[in-house]
Structures are given as structure tokens and as C-alpha cells.
PDB file of C-alpha atoms in Angstrom:
ATOM      1  CA  MET R 101     -18.380   4.556  20.732  1.00 82.00           C
ATOM      2  CA  VAL R 102     -15.400   6.210  22.090  1.00 85.00           C
ATOM      3  CA  GLU R 103     -12.889   3.926  20.583  1.00 92.00           C
ATOM      4  CA  ALA R 104     -14.727   4.391  16.808  1.00 92.00           C
ATOM      5  CA  GLU R 105     -14.575   8.270  17.352  1.00 94.00           C
ATOM      6  CA  GLU R 106     -10.986   7.921  18.479  1.00 96.00           C
ATOM      7  CA  GLU R 107     -10.099   5.954  15.293  1.00 96.00           C
ATOM      8  CA  TYR R 108     -11.824   8.205  13.039  1.00 96.00           C
ATOM      9  CA  THR R 109     -10.060  11.434  14.912  1.00 97.00           C
ATOM     10  CA  ASP R 110      -6.791   9.634  14.287  1.00 97.00           C
ATOM     11  CA  GLN R 111      -7.426   8.995  10.586  1.00 97.00           C
ATOM     12  CA  MET R 112      -8.307  12.635  10.335  1.00 98.00           C
ATOM     13  CA  GLU R 113      -5.343  13.681  11.999  1.00 98.00           C
ATOM     14  CA  VAL R 114      -3.230  11.738   9.521  1.00 98.00           C
ATOM     15  CA  LEU R 115      -5.053  13.118   6.738  1.00 98.00           C
ATOM     16  CA  VAL R 116      -4.167  16.712   7.864  1.00 98.00           C
ATOM     17  CA  SER R 117      -0.930  16.237   9.295  1.00 97.00           C
ATOM     18  CA  CYS R 118       0.562  13.839   6.954  1.00 97.00           C
ATOM     19  CA  PHE R 119      -1.063  14.748   3.623  1.00 98.00           C
ATOM     20  CA  LEU R 120      -2.801  18.368   3.684  1.00 98.00           C
ATOM     21  CA  ARG R 121      -0.006  20.389   5.576  1.00 97.00           C
ATOM     22  CA  PRO R 122       2.813  18.822   3.312  1.00 97.00           C
ATOM     23  CA  PHE R 123       0.697  19.617   0.252  1.00 97.00           C
ATOM     24  CA  LYS R 124      -0.198  23.065   1.338  1.00 96.00           C
ATOM     25  CA  MET R 125       3.733  23.483   1.975  1.00 95.00           C
ATOM     26  CA  ALA R 126       4.354  22.192  -1.360  1.00 94.00           C
ATOM     27  CA  ALA R 127       1.937  24.788  -2.962  1.00 95.00           C
ATOM     28  CA  SER R 128       3.508  27.469  -1.239  1.00 94.00           C
ATOM     29  CA  SER R 129       7.153  26.692  -2.520  1.00 91.00           C
ATOM     30  CA  LYS R 130       9.141  28.485  -5.014  1.00 91.00           C
ATOM     31  CA  LYS R 131       8.479  25.648  -7.469  1.00 89.00           C
ATOM     32  CA  PRO R 132       4.794  24.463  -6.554  1.00 91.00           C
ATOM     33  CA  LEU R 133       3.760  20.736  -7.338  1.00 91.00           C
ATOM     34  CA  CYS R 134       0.346  21.865  -7.456  1.00 93.00           C
ATOM     35  CA  SER R 135      -1.705  25.077  -6.907  1.00 96.00           C
ATOM     36  CA  HIS R 136      -3.335  26.061  -3.609  1.00 96.00           C
ATOM     37  CA  GLU R 137      -6.647  25.636  -5.307  1.00 97.00           C
ATOM     38  CA  ASP R 138      -5.775  22.252  -6.024  1.00 97.00           C
ATOM     39  CA  VAL R 139      -4.903  21.319  -2.590  1.00 98.00           C
ATOM     40  CA  ASN R 140      -8.207  23.195  -1.145  1.00 97.00           C
ATOM     41  CA  SER R 141     -10.246  20.835  -3.871  1.00 97.00           C
ATOM     42  CA  ILE R 142      -8.499  17.986  -2.614  1.00 98.00           C
ATOM     43  CA  PHE R 143      -8.795  18.350   0.924  1.00 98.00           C
ATOM     44  CA  LEU R 144     -12.177  20.517   1.267  1.00 96.00           C
ATOM     45  CA  ASN R 145     -12.946  21.042   5.026  1.00 94.00           C
ATOM     46  CA  SER R 146     -10.520  18.273   6.397  1.00 97.00           C
ATOM     47  CA  GLU R 147      -9.274  20.623   8.899  1.00 96.00           C
ATOM     48  CA  THR R 148     -12.574  21.761  10.133  1.00 95.00           C
ATOM     49  CA  ILE R 149     -13.688  18.081  10.378  1.00 96.00           C
ATOM     50  CA  LEU R 150     -10.948  17.142  12.396  1.00 97.00           C
ATOM     51  CA  PHE R 151     -11.255  19.962  14.688  1.00 95.00           C
ATOM     52  CA  LEU R 152     -14.922  19.198  15.054  1.00 93.00           C
ATOM     53  CA  HIS R 153     -14.327  15.546  15.914  1.00 94.00           C
ATOM     54  CA  GLN R 154     -11.517  16.473  18.501  1.00 96.00           C
ATOM     55  CA  ILE R 155     -14.077  18.755  20.211  1.00 93.00           C
ATOM     56  CA  PHE R 156     -16.808  15.854  20.148  1.00 92.00           C
ATOM     57  CA  LEU R 157     -14.070  13.197  21.295  1.00 93.00           C
ATOM     58  CA  LYS R 158     -13.224  15.218  24.267  1.00 93.00           C
ATOM     59  CA  GLY R 159     -16.790  15.709  25.144  1.00 89.00           C
ATOM     60  CA  LEU R 160     -17.101  11.789  24.780  1.00 88.00           C
ATOM     61  CA  THR R 161     -14.083  11.023  26.577  1.00 89.00           C
ATOM     62  CA  SER R 162     -15.252  13.334  29.834  1.00 85.00           C
ATOM     63  CA  ARG R 163     -18.902  11.682  29.611  1.00 79.00           C
ATOM     64  CA  MET R 164     -17.069   8.232  29.900  1.00 78.00           C
ATOM     65  CA  GLU R 165     -15.623   9.364  33.328  1.00 78.00           C
ATOM     66  CA  ASN R 166     -19.266   9.616  34.612  1.00 71.00           C
ATOM     67  CA  TRP R 167     -20.115   6.074  33.530  1.00 65.00           C
ATOM     68  CA  PRO R 168     -22.818   4.618  34.106  1.00 62.00           C
ATOM     69  CA  THR R 169     -24.608   7.794  33.842  1.00 62.00           C
ATOM     70  CA  LEU R 170     -24.107   8.718  30.546  1.00 64.00           C
ATOM     71  CA  VAL R 171     -25.611  11.646  28.834  1.00 74.00           C
ATOM     72  CA  LEU R 172     -24.829  12.154  25.212  1.00 78.00           C
ATOM     73  CA  GLY R 173     -27.963  14.196  23.823  1.00 78.00           C
ATOM     74  CA  ASP R 174     -26.261  17.287  24.575  1.00 81.00           C
ATOM     75  CA  LEU R 175     -22.963  16.328  22.668  1.00 85.00           C
ATOM     76  CA  PHE R 176     -25.043  15.411  19.565  1.00 84.00           C
ATOM     77  CA  ASP R 177     -27.020  18.777  19.917  1.00 83.00           C
ATOM     78  CA  MET R 178     -23.777  20.523  19.669  1.00 84.00           C
ATOM     79  CA  LEU R 179     -22.257  18.252  16.785  1.00 86.00           C
ATOM     80  CA  LEU R 180     -25.427  18.521  14.574  1.00 87.00           C
ATOM     81  CA  PRO R 181     -25.373  21.951  13.625  1.00 86.00           C
ATOM     82  CA  MET R 182     -22.078  21.780  12.107  1.00 86.00           C
ATOM     83  CA  LEU R 183     -22.439  18.450  10.443  1.00 85.00           C
ATOM     84  CA  SER R 184     -23.528  20.489   7.220  1.00 84.00           C
ATOM     85  CA  ILE R 185     -19.818  20.616   6.404  1.00 90.00           C
ATOM     86  CA  TYR R 186     -20.097  17.051   5.471  1.00 88.00           C
ATOM     87  CA  GLN R 187     -22.644  17.727   2.950  1.00 87.00           C
ATOM     88  CA  GLU R 188     -20.218  20.048   1.305  1.00 91.00           C
ATOM     89  CA  TYR R 189     -17.480  17.248   1.681  1.00 92.00           C
ATOM     90  CA  VAL R 190     -19.731  14.710   0.227  1.00 90.00           C
ATOM     91  CA  ARG R 191     -20.736  16.693  -2.586  1.00 90.00           C
ATOM     92  CA  ASN R 192     -17.071  17.631  -3.511  1.00 94.00           C
ATOM     93  CA  HIS R 193     -15.557  13.984  -2.827  1.00 95.00           C
ATOM     94  CA  HIS R 194     -15.942  12.772  -6.510  1.00 95.00           C
ATOM     95  CA  TYR R 195     -14.387  16.082  -7.863  1.00 97.00           C
ATOM     96  CA  SER R 196     -11.487  15.895  -4.977  1.00 98.00           C
ATOM     97  CA  LEU R 197     -10.637  12.431  -6.334  1.00 98.00           C
ATOM     98  CA  GLN R 198     -10.600  13.806  -9.966  1.00 98.00           C
ATOM     99  CA  VAL R 199      -8.349  16.647  -8.963  1.00 98.00           C
ATOM    100  CA  LEU R 200      -5.933  14.213  -6.890  1.00 98.00           C
ATOM    101  CA  THR R 201      -5.938  11.978 -10.239  1.00 98.00           C
ATOM    102  CA  GLU R 202      -4.872  15.146 -12.243  1.00 98.00           C
ATOM    103  CA  CYS R 203      -2.222  16.426  -9.993  1.00 97.00           C
ATOM    104  CA  LYS R 204      -0.709  12.878 -10.150  1.00 97.00           C
ATOM    105  CA  GLN R 205      -0.647  12.572 -13.826  1.00 97.00           C
ATOM    106  CA  SER R 206       0.347  16.052 -14.597  1.00 96.00           C
ATOM    107  CA  SER R 207       3.042  16.556 -12.056  1.00 95.00           C
ATOM    108  CA  PRO R 208       5.781  13.722 -11.545  1.00 96.00           C
ATOM    109  CA  SER R 209       6.926  15.563  -8.367  1.00 95.00           C
ATOM    110  CA  PHE R 210       3.457  15.773  -7.046  1.00 96.00           C
ATOM    111  CA  ALA R 211       3.066  11.815  -7.432  1.00 97.00           C
ATOM    112  CA  ALA R 212       6.576  11.310  -5.954  1.00 97.00           C
ATOM    113  CA  LEU R 213       6.032  13.328  -2.939  1.00 97.00           C
ATOM    114  CA  LEU R 214       2.545  11.455  -2.510  1.00 98.00           C
ATOM    115  CA  THR R 215       4.281   8.277  -2.670  1.00 98.00           C
ATOM    116  CA  ARG R 216       6.936   9.177  -0.013  1.00 97.00           C
ATOM    117  CA  LEU R 217       3.852  10.700   2.241  1.00 97.00           C
ATOM    118  CA  GLU R 218       1.897   7.453   1.676  1.00 98.00           C
ATOM    119  CA  ASN R 219       4.945   5.243   2.578  1.00 97.00           C
ATOM    120  CA  LYS R 220       5.161   6.774   6.018  1.00 96.00           C
ATOM    121  CA  SER R 221       4.657   4.332   9.012  1.00 96.00           C
ATOM    122  CA  THR R 222       1.762   6.544  10.145  1.00 95.00           C
ATOM    123  CA  CYS R 223      -0.331   5.795   6.999  1.00 95.00           C
ATOM    124  CA  ARG R 224       0.009   1.937   7.719  1.00 92.00           C
ATOM    125  CA  GLY R 225      -0.104   1.442   3.904  1.00 93.00           C
ATOM    126  CA  ARG R 226      -3.207   3.207   3.277  1.00 96.00           C
ATOM    127  CA  SER R 227      -3.388   5.590   0.116  1.00 97.00           C
ATOM    128  CA  LEU R 228      -4.519   9.245   0.388  1.00 98.00           C
ATOM    129  CA  GLU R 229      -7.671   8.061  -1.383  1.00 98.00           C
ATOM    130  CA  THR R 230      -8.434   5.704   1.449  1.00 97.00           C
ATOM    131  CA  PHE R 231      -7.951   8.793   4.104  1.00 98.00           C
ATOM    132  CA  LEU R 232     -10.366  10.947   1.888  1.00 98.00           C
ATOM    133  CA  THR R 233     -12.892   8.263   1.776  1.00 96.00           C
ATOM    134  CA  TYR R 234     -13.176   8.086   5.558  1.00 95.00           C
ATOM    135  CA  PRO R 235     -15.367  11.177   6.056  1.00 94.00           C
ATOM    136  CA  MET R 236     -18.005   9.434   3.560  1.00 91.00           C
ATOM    137  CA  SER R 237     -19.042   6.828   6.001  1.00 90.00           C
ATOM    138  CA  GLN R 238     -19.151   8.808   9.108  1.00 92.00           C
ATOM    139  CA  ILE R 239     -22.583  10.017   9.115  1.00 91.00           C
ATOM    140  CA  PRO R 240     -24.012   6.627   8.372  1.00 92.00           C
ATOM    141  CA  ARG R 241     -21.765   5.278  11.588  1.00 93.00           C
ATOM    142  CA  TYR R 242     -23.220   7.752  13.835  1.00 92.00           C
ATOM    143  CA  ILE R 243     -27.072   6.699  12.825  1.00 93.00           C
ATOM    144  CA  ILE R 244     -25.894   2.928  13.413  1.00 94.00           C
ATOM    145  CA  THR R 245     -24.575   3.860  16.949  1.00 91.00           C
ATOM    146  CA  LEU R 246     -27.604   5.940  17.781  1.00 92.00           C
ATOM    147  CA  HIS R 247     -29.884   3.022  16.653  1.00 93.00           C
ATOM    148  CA  GLU R 248     -28.061   0.892  19.086  1.00 92.00           C
ATOM    149  CA  VAL R 249     -27.943   3.226  21.973  1.00 89.00           C
ATOM    150  CA  LEU R 250     -31.835   3.737  21.521  1.00 91.00           C
ATOM    151  CA  ALA R 251     -32.210  -0.113  21.622  1.00 93.00           C
ATOM    152  CA  HIS R 252     -30.870   0.015  25.046  1.00 88.00           C
ATOM    153  CA  THR R 253     -32.501   3.267  26.174  1.00 87.00           C
ATOM    154  CA  PRO R 254     -35.723   3.006  28.189  1.00 88.00           C
ATOM    155  CA  HIS R 255     -38.387   4.906  26.750  1.00 92.00           C
ATOM    156  CA  ASP R 256     -39.045   7.018  29.794  1.00 90.00           C
ATOM    157  CA  HIS R 257     -35.504   7.991  30.052  1.00 86.00           C
ATOM    158  CA  VAL R 258     -34.509  11.634  30.302  1.00 84.00           C
ATOM    159  CA  GLU R 259     -32.029  11.180  27.151  1.00 84.00           C
ATOM    160  CA  ARG R 260     -34.439   9.569  24.743  1.00 88.00           C
ATOM    161  CA  LYS R 261     -36.176  12.486  22.968  1.00 90.00           C
ATOM    162  CA  SER R 262     -32.685  14.157  22.500  1.00 88.00           C
ATOM    163  CA  LEU R 263     -31.244  10.616  20.942  1.00 90.00           C
ATOM    164  CA  GLU R 264     -34.114  10.321  18.881  1.00 93.00           C
ATOM    165  CA  ASN R 265     -33.909  13.666  17.458  1.00 91.00           C
ATOM    166  CA  ALA R 266     -30.394  13.431  16.751  1.00 91.00           C
ATOM    167  CA  ARG R 267     -30.858  10.221  14.918  1.00 93.00           C
ATOM    168  CA  GLN R 268     -33.578  11.786  12.898  1.00 94.00           C
ATOM    169  CA  GLN R 269     -31.676  14.816  12.074  1.00 91.00           C
ATOM    170  CA  LEU R 270     -28.783  12.485  11.118  1.00 92.00           C
ATOM    171  CA  GLU R 271     -31.184  10.391   8.743  1.00 94.00           C
ATOM    172  CA  ASP R 272     -32.268  13.606   7.095  1.00 92.00           C
ATOM    173  CA  LEU R 273     -28.925  14.826   6.713  1.00 89.00           C
ATOM    174  CA  SER R 274     -27.970  11.609   5.152  1.00 90.00           C
ATOM    175  CA  ARG R 275     -30.724  11.537   2.793  1.00 89.00           C
ATOM    176  CA  GLN R 276     -30.099  15.262   1.541  1.00 86.00           C
ATOM    177  CA  MET R 277     -26.323  13.979   1.041  1.00 81.00           C
ATOM    178  CA  HIS R 278     -27.452  11.090  -1.262  1.00 75.00           C
ATOM    179  CA  ASP R 279     -30.020  13.094  -2.978  1.00 74.00           C
ATOM    180  CA  GLU R 280     -27.656  15.511  -4.241  1.00 65.00           C
TER     181      GLU R 280
END
């Protein structure tokens, strides 16, 4: 679980530092390659999602130090109220990709910068579209993880109710996101 969260946080760090920040700077230049509105549409909530998962990862890592007594329920209790940002991200995702395509087609300078950024070693051959898609699978990944954790959690365990509640809330959120 920690490794998966580290990987996801790393992916979001690449999205924010290797793509979002350079495009924000480009939008602020004297000859902007795109508008701030375009950048906000493409990267909606990416920085907030990264920050949220950096905090969650720190909590997970500190809990692993107390292994085998692993308490996760309160971490999910902290995370759950903030996951509504994923609803907005998922709702915006198709539009985000549309804006990205329009920017690439209408601005050769934008497309050239994007190619330069995608060719950086930190991207490991992955496109911006790939990085923009990673948050789409995070909620389902948590649901699967909680199913696995619950399968190994005794019914009388102090964490059981909290973990079941977290799984249920994540399943509800996932349904809401896909119904919209």
C-alpha cells in the first residue's frame, strides 16, 4: 500500500513540477503559449491532489513504523472529506484533454514545449495525457486495497468499522463520479 501511494505521489509530482509549473510560467510570459484559463482547465486540482497525497503518504509511512500494529482508519477518515476534489477532476477530465488537444493544434510553440517536457527523463517516455489520467484510477485503487485489508482484518478488530466505513464512502463516491 505504501509503495503504491509513493508511486502515485511521484506521478503527481511529475505532473505538477514537469508540466503544470512550466505551462503556468509560459502562460505568464510576454508571448504566452496558452492562457491561464487553458492551464487551469488542463490541470484542474492537480496541485491540491498532490498536496493531499503527500500528507496521506506521510501518515502511511509513519504508521508502517509501528508495524505490525497498523492503524489506518483515521488516515482514511482524514482523507475522505477531501476526496470530493476527485469528483471535479473526473468531471473535468474529458474537457481537460479537449483543451490540451486544442492548445497543441493551435499553437506550435505550445506543442514544441510539450514535446520537450515529455522527453525529459523524469517522464520515462510517458505523455502528459498519461499523467492526467492517473488520478482517474486512484479511488478504485483505494477501494480494492480496502477490500484486501478487510479480508485480513478480524471482524472484532478495533479498525474494522472504520475501514468498512471508508470503503463504503469510497464506493459511494466512485458511483457518484461515474453517474455524472
